[in-house]
PDB file of C-alpha atoms and ligand atoms in Angstrom:
ATOM      1  CA  MET W   1     127.775-167.705 181.508  1.00  0.00           C
ATOM      2  CA  THR W   2     125.239-166.512 183.509  1.00  0.00           C
ATOM      3  CA  GLU W   3     122.511-164.290 182.254  1.00  0.00           C
ATOM      4  CA  GLN W   4     122.909-160.838 183.982  1.00  0.00           C
ATOM      5  CA  PRO W   5     119.361-158.910 184.839  1.00  0.00           C
ATOM      6  CA  ARG W   6     120.487-156.240 181.913  1.00  0.00           C
ATOM      7  CA  ASP W   7     121.214-158.759 179.579  1.00  0.00           C
ATOM      8  CA  GLN W   8     117.391-159.633 179.043  1.00  0.00           C
ATOM      9  CA  PHE W   9     116.795-156.402 177.649  1.00  0.00           C
ATOM     10  CA  SER W  10     119.747-156.221 175.076  1.00  0.00           C
ATOM     11  CA  GLY W  11     120.490-158.781 172.076  1.00  0.00           C
ATOM     12  CA  LYS W  12     118.752-161.825 171.956  1.00  0.00           C
ATOM     13  CA  GLY W  13     117.221-160.894 175.435  1.00  0.00           C
ATOM     14  CA  ALA W  14     115.551-158.063 173.181  1.00  0.00           C
ATOM     15  CA  GLY W  15     114.442-160.537 170.938  1.00  0.00           C
ATOM     16  CA  ARG W  16     112.966-163.006 173.014  1.00  0.00           C
ATOM     17  CA  MET W  17     110.770-160.007 175.042  1.00  0.00           C
ATOM     18  CA  ASP W  18     109.520-159.172 171.665  1.00  0.00           C
ATOM     19  CA  ALA W  19     108.430-162.794 170.853  1.00  0.00           C
ATOM     20  CA  ILE W  20     106.776-162.862 174.002  1.00  0.00           C
ATOM     21  CA  ALA W  21     105.074-159.754 173.709  1.00  0.00           C
ATOM     22  CA  LYS W  22     103.911-160.428 170.135  1.00  0.00           C
ATOM     23  CA  GLY W  23     102.727-164.271 171.438  1.00  0.00           C
ATOM     24  CA  PRO W  24     101.063-165.359 174.984  1.00  0.00           C
ATOM     25  CA  PHE W  25     101.306-161.125 176.172  1.00  0.00           C
ATOM     26  CA  SER W  26      99.688-159.688 173.115  1.00  0.00           C
ATOM     27  CA  PRO W  27      96.027-159.373 174.163  1.00  0.00           C
ATOM     28  CA  ILE W  28      97.325-157.449 177.123  1.00  0.00           C
ATOM     29  CA  TYR W  29      98.172-154.333 175.583  1.00  0.00           C
ATOM     30  CA  PRO W  30      94.712-152.976 173.830  1.00  0.00           C
ATOM     31  CA  VAL W  31      93.218-153.871 177.437  1.00  0.00           C
ATOM     32  CA  ILE W  32      95.900-151.867 179.587  1.00  0.00           C
ATOM     33  CA  ALA W  33      95.277-148.958 176.573  1.00  0.00           C
ATOM     34  CA  ARG W  34      91.657-148.906 177.623  1.00  0.00           C
ATOM     35  CA  GLN W  35      92.029-149.032 181.266  1.00  0.00           C
ATOM     36  CA  VAL W  36      94.742-146.210 180.860  1.00  0.00           C
ATOM     37  CA  ILE W  37      92.681-143.968 178.752  1.00  0.00           C
ATOM     38  CA  GLN W  38      89.821-144.456 180.994  1.00  0.00           C
ATOM     39  CA  THR W  39      91.179-143.970 184.383  1.00  0.00           C
ATOM     40  CA  SER W  40      93.274-140.856 183.137  1.00  0.00           C
ATOM     41  CA  GLY W  41      90.636-139.682 180.620  1.00  0.00           C
ATOM     42  CA  ILE W  42      93.533-138.399 178.743  1.00  0.00           C
ATOM     43  CA  ARG W  43      93.361-138.767 174.751  1.00  0.00           C
ATOM     44  CA  GLU W  44      95.283-136.425 173.337  1.00  0.00           C
ATOM     45  CA  GLY W  45      98.479-134.339 174.142  1.00  0.00           C
ATOM     46  CA  ARG W  46     101.753-135.624 175.035  1.00  0.00           C
ATOM     47  CA  CYS W  47     102.672-139.267 176.169  1.00  0.00           C
ATOM     48  CA  VAL W  48     105.971-141.121 177.290  1.00  0.00           C
ATOM     49  CA  ASP W  49     105.880-145.070 177.819  1.00  0.00           C
ATOM     50  CA  ILE W  50     108.896-145.769 179.797  1.00  0.00           C
ATOM     51  CA  GLY W  51     110.755-148.860 179.357  1.00  0.00           C
ATOM     52  CA  CYS W  52     108.727-149.426 176.274  1.00  0.00           C
ATOM     53  CA  GLY W  53     110.540-152.562 175.131  1.00  0.00           C
ATOM     54  CA  PRO W  54     109.501-153.543 171.984  1.00  0.00           C
ATOM     55  CA  GLY W  55     106.395-150.786 172.195  1.00  0.00           C
ATOM     56  CA  HIS W  56     103.364-152.664 171.921  1.00  0.00           C
ATOM     57  CA  LEU W  57     101.788-150.523 174.721  1.00  0.00           C
ATOM     58  CA  ALA W  58     102.736-147.476 173.105  1.00  0.00           C
ATOM     59  CA  LEU W  59     101.035-148.819 169.950  1.00  0.00           C
ATOM     60  CA  ALA W  60      97.926-150.138 171.444  1.00  0.00           C
ATOM     61  CA  LEU W  61      97.725-146.512 172.857  1.00  0.00           C
ATOM     62  CA  GLY W  62      98.761-144.883 169.746  1.00  0.00           C
ATOM     63  CA  ALA W  63      95.857-146.866 168.307  1.00  0.00           C
ATOM     64  CA  ALA W  64      93.219-146.104 171.135  1.00  0.00           C
ATOM     65  CA  SER W  65      93.699-142.380 171.246  1.00  0.00           C
ATOM     66  CA  SER W  66      94.846-139.101 169.216  1.00  0.00           C
ATOM     67  CA  LEU W  67      98.187-139.088 171.384  1.00  0.00           C
ATOM     68  CA  GLU W  68     101.815-138.242 170.620  1.00  0.00           C
ATOM     69  CA  ILE W  69     103.757-141.119 172.218  1.00  0.00           C
ATOM     70  CA  ASP W  70     107.290-141.242 172.972  1.00  0.00           C
ATOM     71  CA  ALA W  71     108.230-144.818 173.628  1.00  0.00           C
ATOM     72  CA  LEU W  72     111.282-144.500 175.580  1.00  0.00           C
ATOM     73  CA  ASP W  73     113.793-147.239 176.584  1.00  0.00           C
ATOM     74  CA  ALA W  74     117.396-147.489 177.813  1.00  0.00           C
ATOM     75  CA  SER W  75     118.324-150.660 175.808  1.00  0.00           C
ATOM     76  CA  GLY W  76     119.220-149.777 172.121  1.00  0.00           C
ATOM     77  CA  ASP W  77     118.179-153.075 171.287  1.00  0.00           C
ATOM     78  CA  MET W  78     115.003-152.870 172.351  1.00  0.00           C
ATOM     79  CA  LEU W  79     114.238-149.589 170.912  1.00  0.00           C
ATOM     80  CA  ALA W  80     115.576-150.863 167.599  1.00  0.00           C
ATOM     81  CA  ILE W  81     112.617-153.563 167.610  1.00  0.00           C
ATOM     82  CA  ALA W  82     110.167-150.744 168.714  1.00  0.00           C
ATOM     83  CA  GLU W  83     111.173-148.876 165.845  1.00  0.00           C
ATOM     84  CA  GLN W  84     110.466-151.700 163.151  1.00  0.00           C
ATOM     85  CA  ASN W  85     107.236-152.430 165.152  1.00  0.00           C
ATOM     86  CA  ILE W  86     106.128-148.876 165.064  1.00  0.00           C
ATOM     87  CA  ARG W  87     106.795-148.664 161.259  1.00  0.00           C
ATOM     88  CA  GLU W  88     105.079-152.054 161.023  1.00  0.00           C
ATOM     89  CA  ALA W  89     101.844-150.575 162.621  1.00  0.00           C
ATOM     90  CA  GLY W  90     102.049-147.343 160.542  1.00  0.00           C
ATOM     91  CA  LEU W  91     102.424-145.324 163.491  1.00  0.00           C
ATOM     92  CA  THR W  92     105.639-143.184 162.765  1.00  0.00           C
ATOM     93  CA  ASP W  93     103.635-139.753 162.652  1.00  0.00           C
ATOM     94  CA  ARG W  94     102.754-140.316 166.108  1.00  0.00           C
ATOM     95  CA  VAL W  95     104.789-142.981 168.084  1.00  0.00           C
ATOM     96  CA  HIS W  96     108.327-141.936 168.184  1.00  0.00           C
ATOM     97  CA  PRO W  97     111.346-143.971 169.661  1.00  0.00           C
ATOM     98  CA  VAL W  98     113.305-142.314 172.080  1.00  0.00           C
ATOM     99  CA  PRO W  99     116.669-143.231 173.751  1.00  0.00           C
ATOM    100  CA  GLY W 100     116.538-142.584 177.769  1.00  0.00           C
ATOM    101  CA  ASP W 101     116.644-143.295 181.327  1.00  0.00           C
ATOM    102  CA  VAL W 102     113.932-143.134 183.802  1.00  0.00           C
ATOM    103  CA  HIS W 103     116.331-141.559 186.424  1.00  0.00           C
ATOM    104  CA  ASP W 104     116.999-138.567 184.056  1.00  0.00           C
ATOM    105  CA  LEU W 105     114.171-138.234 181.787  1.00  0.00           C
ATOM    106  CA  PRO W 106     114.999-135.975 178.714  1.00  0.00           C
ATOM    107  CA  TYR W 107     111.964-133.417 179.273  1.00  0.00           C
ATOM    108  CA  ASP W 108     111.546-129.924 180.526  1.00  0.00           C
ATOM    109  CA  ASP W 109     109.481-129.853 184.021  1.00  0.00           C
ATOM    110  CA  GLY W 110     105.941-129.940 183.530  1.00  0.00           C
ATOM    111  CA  SER W 111     105.599-130.587 179.797  1.00  0.00           C
ATOM    112  CA  ILE W 112     103.985-134.303 179.672  1.00  0.00           C
ATOM    113  CA  ASP W 113     100.153-134.792 179.807  1.00  0.00           C
ATOM    114  CA  LEU W 114     100.478-138.941 180.484  1.00  0.00           C
ATOM    115  CA  VAL W 115     103.249-140.904 181.700  1.00  0.00           C
ATOM    116  CA  VAL W 116     102.977-144.967 181.585  1.00  0.00           C
ATOM    117  CA  SER W 117     105.126-147.897 182.077  1.00  0.00           C
ATOM    118  CA  ARG W 118     104.518-151.519 182.194  1.00  0.00           C
ATOM    119  CA  GLY W 119     106.879-153.918 183.635  1.00  0.00           C
ATOM    120  CA  SER W 120     109.785-151.708 183.647  1.00  0.00           C
ATOM    121  CA  LEU W 121     110.055-150.261 187.714  1.00  0.00           C
ATOM    122  CA  PHE W 122     111.296-153.217 188.748  1.00  0.00           C
ATOM    123  CA  PHE W 123     114.165-153.056 187.040  1.00  0.00           C
ATOM    124  CA  TRP W 124     115.060-149.362 188.106  1.00  0.00           C
ATOM    125  CA  ASP W 125     118.285-148.858 190.152  1.00  0.00           C
ATOM    126  CA  ASP W 126     116.415-146.132 192.096  1.00  0.00           C
ATOM    127  CA  ARG W 127     112.700-145.673 192.440  1.00  0.00           C
ATOM    128  CA  VAL W 128     112.675-142.890 194.350  1.00  0.00           C
ATOM    129  CA  ARG W 129     114.693-140.473 192.035  1.00  0.00           C
ATOM    130  CA  ALA W 130     112.690-142.421 189.050  1.00  0.00           C
ATOM    131  CA  PHE W 131     109.361-141.351 190.589  1.00  0.00           C
ATOM    132  CA  SER W 132     110.663-137.817 191.313  1.00  0.00           C
ATOM    133  CA  GLU W 133     111.576-137.375 187.801  1.00  0.00           C
ATOM    134  CA  ILE W 134     108.332-138.625 186.510  1.00  0.00           C
ATOM    135  CA  TYR W 135     106.391-136.153 188.499  1.00  0.00           C
ATOM    136  CA  ARG W 136     108.782-133.801 187.627  1.00  0.00           C
ATOM    137  CA  VAL W 137     108.116-133.986 183.811  1.00  0.00           C
ATOM    138  CA  LEU W 138     104.049-134.278 184.460  1.00  0.00           C
ATOM    139  CA  ARG W 139     102.060-131.222 183.327  1.00  0.00           C
ATOM    140  CA  PRO W 140      99.530-129.612 185.679  1.00  0.00           C
ATOM    141  CA  GLY W 141      96.428-131.991 185.296  1.00  0.00           C
ATOM    142  CA  GLY W 142      98.641-134.794 184.290  1.00  0.00           C
ATOM    143  CA  ARG W 143      98.297-138.403 185.250  1.00  0.00           C
ATOM    144  CA  THR W 144     100.571-141.541 185.336  1.00  0.00           C
ATOM    145  CA  PHE W 145      99.468-145.281 184.832  1.00  0.00           C
ATOM    146  CA  VAL W 146     102.748-146.968 185.964  1.00  0.00           C
ATOM    147  CA  GLY W 147     103.394-150.439 187.203  1.00  0.00           C
ATOM    148  CA  GLY W 148     102.921-154.009 186.136  1.00  0.00           C
ATOM    149  CA  GLY W 149     100.061-156.134 185.238  1.00  0.00           C
ATOM    150  CA  PHE W 150      98.336-158.430 182.621  1.00  0.00           C
ATOM    151  CA  GLY W 151      95.052-156.579 182.108  1.00  0.00           C
ATOM    152  CA  THR W 152      92.595-158.868 183.561  1.00  0.00           C
ATOM    153  CA  SER W 153      92.681-161.790 186.178  1.00  0.00           C
ATOM    154  CA  ALA W 154      91.545-164.261 183.101  1.00  0.00           C
ATOM    155  CA  LEU W 155      94.413-162.970 181.165  1.00  0.00           C
ATOM    156  CA  LYS W 156      96.893-163.535 183.866  1.00  0.00           C
ATOM    157  CA  ALA W 157      95.866-167.284 184.299  1.00  0.00           C
ATOM    158  CA  GLU W 158      95.930-167.699 180.429  1.00  0.00           C
ATOM    159  CA  ILE W 159      99.634-165.997 180.363  1.00  0.00           C
ATOM    160  CA  THR W 160     100.666-168.165 183.356  1.00  0.00           C
ATOM    161  CA  ALA W 161      99.444-171.365 181.699  1.00  0.00           C
ATOM    162  CA  LYS W 162     101.532-170.529 178.336  1.00  0.00           C
ATOM    163  CA  MET W 163     104.360-169.102 180.237  1.00  0.00           C
ATOM    164  CA  ARG W 164     104.951-172.274 182.225  1.00  0.00           C
ATOM    165  CA  GLU W 165     106.088-174.012 178.955  1.00  0.00           C
ATOM    166  CA  ILE W 166     108.168-170.958 177.789  1.00  0.00           C
ATOM    167  CA  ASP W 167     110.362-170.283 180.801  1.00  0.00           C
ATOM    168  CA  PRO W 168     109.629-172.472 184.134  1.00  0.00           C
ATOM    169  CA  GLU W 169     111.190-169.695 186.284  1.00  0.00           C
ATOM    170  CA  TRP W 170     108.753-166.926 185.091  1.00  0.00           C
ATOM    171  CA  GLU W 171     105.665-167.696 187.446  1.00  0.00           C
ATOM    172  CA  VAL W 172     107.997-167.262 190.391  1.00  0.00           C
ATOM    173  CA  LYS W 173     109.301-164.050 189.302  1.00  0.00           C
ATOM    174  CA  ALA W 174     106.382-162.295 188.312  1.00  0.00           C
ATOM    175  CA  ALA W 175     104.707-163.654 191.656  1.00  0.00           C
ATOM    176  CA  GLU W 176     107.649-162.050 193.622  1.00  0.00           C
ATOM    177  CA  ARG W 177     107.142-159.022 191.390  1.00  0.00           C
ATOM    178  CA  LEU W 178     103.534-158.368 192.569  1.00  0.00           C
ATOM    179  CA  SER W 179     104.462-159.389 196.064  1.00  0.00           C
ATOM    180  CA  ARG W 180     102.794-157.730 198.847  1.00  0.00           C
ATOM    181  CA  SER W 181     106.518-156.878 200.326  1.00  0.00           C
ATOM    182  CA  ASN W 182     107.012-155.839 197.042  1.00  0.00           C
ATOM    183  CA  LEU W 183     104.116-153.422 196.820  1.00  0.00           C
ATOM    184  CA  ASP W 184     104.713-152.234 200.250  1.00  0.00           C
ATOM    185  CA  ALA W 185     108.507-151.240 199.489  1.00  0.00           C
ATOM    186  CA  VAL W 186     106.970-149.214 196.125  1.00  0.00           C
ATOM    187  CA  ARG W 187     104.570-147.452 198.358  1.00  0.00           C
ATOM    188  CA  GLN W 188     107.661-146.555 200.680  1.00  0.00           C
ATOM    189  CA  ASP W 189     109.310-144.963 197.804  1.00  0.00           C
ATOM    190  CA  LEU W 190     106.703-142.885 196.743  1.00  0.00           C
ATOM    191  CA  GLU W 191     106.478-141.662 200.298  1.00  0.00           C
ATOM    192  CA  LYS W 192     110.161-140.723 200.456  1.00  0.00           C
ATOM    193  CA  ALA W 193     109.631-139.151 196.797  1.00  0.00           C
ATOM    194  CA  GLY W 194     107.115-136.810 198.540  1.00  0.00           C
ATOM    195  CA  ILE W 195     104.413-137.650 195.903  1.00  0.00           C
ATOM    196  CA  ALA W 196     101.344-136.940 198.008  1.00  0.00           C
ATOM    197  CA  ALA W 197      98.974-136.779 195.194  1.00  0.00           C
ATOM    198  CA  CYS W 198      99.245-140.328 194.089  1.00  0.00           C
ATOM    199  CA  GLU W 199      97.326-143.702 194.599  1.00  0.00           C
ATOM    200  CA  VAL W 200      98.613-147.197 193.979  1.00  0.00           C
ATOM    201  CA  ARG W 201      95.404-149.041 192.436  1.00  0.00           C
ATOM    202  CA  GLU W 202      95.738-153.494 192.788  1.00  0.00           C
ATOM    203  CA  ASP W 203      93.811-155.916 191.304  1.00  0.00           C
ATOM    204  CA  GLU W 204      94.224-159.563 190.871  1.00  0.00           C
ATOM    205  CA  ALA W 205      96.014-158.841 187.742  1.00  0.00           C
ATOM    206  CA  GLY W 206      98.634-156.245 188.895  1.00  0.00           C
ATOM    207  CA  PHE W 207      98.988-152.815 190.113  1.00  0.00           C
ATOM    208  CA  TRP W 208      99.085-149.366 188.887  1.00  0.00           C
ATOM    209  CA  ILE W 209     100.528-146.007 190.377  1.00  0.00           C
ATOM    210  CA  ILE W 210      98.057-143.360 189.332  1.00  0.00           C
ATOM    211  CA  MET W 211      99.895-139.777 190.147  1.00  0.00           C
ATOM    212  CA  ARG W 212      97.925-136.489 189.794  1.00  0.00           C
ATOM    213  CA  LYS W 213      99.563-133.029 189.007  1.00  0.00           C
TER     214      LYS W 213
HETATM  215  N1  LIG A 301     107.053-151.982 178.888  1.00  0.00           N
HETATM  216  C1  LIG A 301     107.349-153.393 178.099  1.00  0.00           C
HETATM  217  C2  LIG A 301     105.933-154.222 177.978  1.00  0.00           C
HETATM  218  O1  LIG A 301     105.427-154.132 178.932  1.00  0.00           O
HETATM  219  O2  LIG A 301     106.270-155.425 177.051  1.00  0.00           O
HETATM  220  C3  LIG A 301     108.807-153.669 178.369  1.00  0.00           C
HETATM  221  C4  LIG A 301     108.553-154.317 179.467  1.00  0.00           C
HETATM  222  S1  LIG A 301     110.656-155.189 179.917  1.00  0.00           S
HETATM  223  C5  LIG A 301     109.911-156.464 181.088  1.00  0.00           C
HETATM  224  C6  LIG A 301     111.049-153.727 181.031  1.00  0.00           C
HETATM  225  C7  LIG A 301     111.894-152.411 179.891  1.00  0.00           C
HETATM  226  O3  LIG A 301     112.253-151.573 180.840  1.00  0.00           O
HETATM  227  C8  LIG A 301     112.876-153.197 179.075  1.00  0.00           C
HETATM  228  O4  LIG A 301     112.770-152.660 177.818  1.00  0.00           O
HETATM  229  C9  LIG A 301     114.109-152.279 179.786  1.00  0.00           C
HETATM  230  O5  LIG A 301     115.206-151.921 178.496  1.00  0.00           O
HETATM  231  C10 LIG A 301     113.462-151.133 180.271  1.00  0.00           C
HETATM  232  N2  LIG A 301     114.118-150.494 181.581  1.00  0.00           N
HETATM  233  C11 LIG A 301     114.857-150.847 182.536  1.00  0.00           C
HETATM  234  N3  LIG A 301     115.474-150.092 183.339  1.00  0.00           N
HETATM  235  C12 LIG A 301     115.108-148.657 182.640  1.00  0.00           C
HETATM  236  C13 LIG A 301     115.666-147.297 182.695  1.00  0.00           C
HETATM  237  N4  LIG A 301     116.452-147.288 184.177  1.00  0.00           N
HETATM  238  N5  LIG A 301     115.570-146.509 182.085  1.00  0.00           N
HETATM  239  C14 LIG A 301     114.155-146.629 180.874  1.00  0.00           C
HETATM  240  N6  LIG A 301     114.203-147.755 180.673  1.00  0.00           N
HETATM  241  C15 LIG A 301     114.680-149.189 181.411  1.00  0.00           C
END
């Protein structure tokens, strides 16, 4: 049977994502966590990692800050793996697995200091609604770091070489996700959501949406 887009985040798909995150992708999470902290200047308060998958960005951020972090994902199988990874990292006091959907976030208005998300927005059904939801829950003074990327161009090149052996289709899919046309569509969706205080930072390793409230 052909694998549906959602299947890649459940059952064996969740295990595969965890293996990739612990293997070729592993160096990117601490690098991105440092970029998040440097860019936002936020080291404490409430943070949500949306579409956390197996939880590696949430864990890297937890290790690098005093943030209280919700690792939120729509997939129960991903969250089960995230829970195990959080336990193994000894961060159960500050990193909490939370079931949830970006289109209907389980938070009050203005309650979250920092929203991060890596590699998840490519799978959201309605980005305009998702961006509005993220902006809604952001506290005045809050920031986002939402997008897709590999930390540095050197890390991206290393990962691309390794992924060629694991999944021959991966390189094409990654290029499409970070393509000019996809980025233009993301910018249009931000405009439709009416989020003015916002910039999209691009580099050779990916792009990040920085909203300010
Ligand atoms: N952020 C992790 C990382 O970088 O290792 C995982 C990225 S994985 C490619 C995308 C994740 O987004 C999956 O775990 C998937 O379940 C989650 N996701 C997709 N649509 C979602 C939605 N509507 N709400 C919350 N999570 C979602």
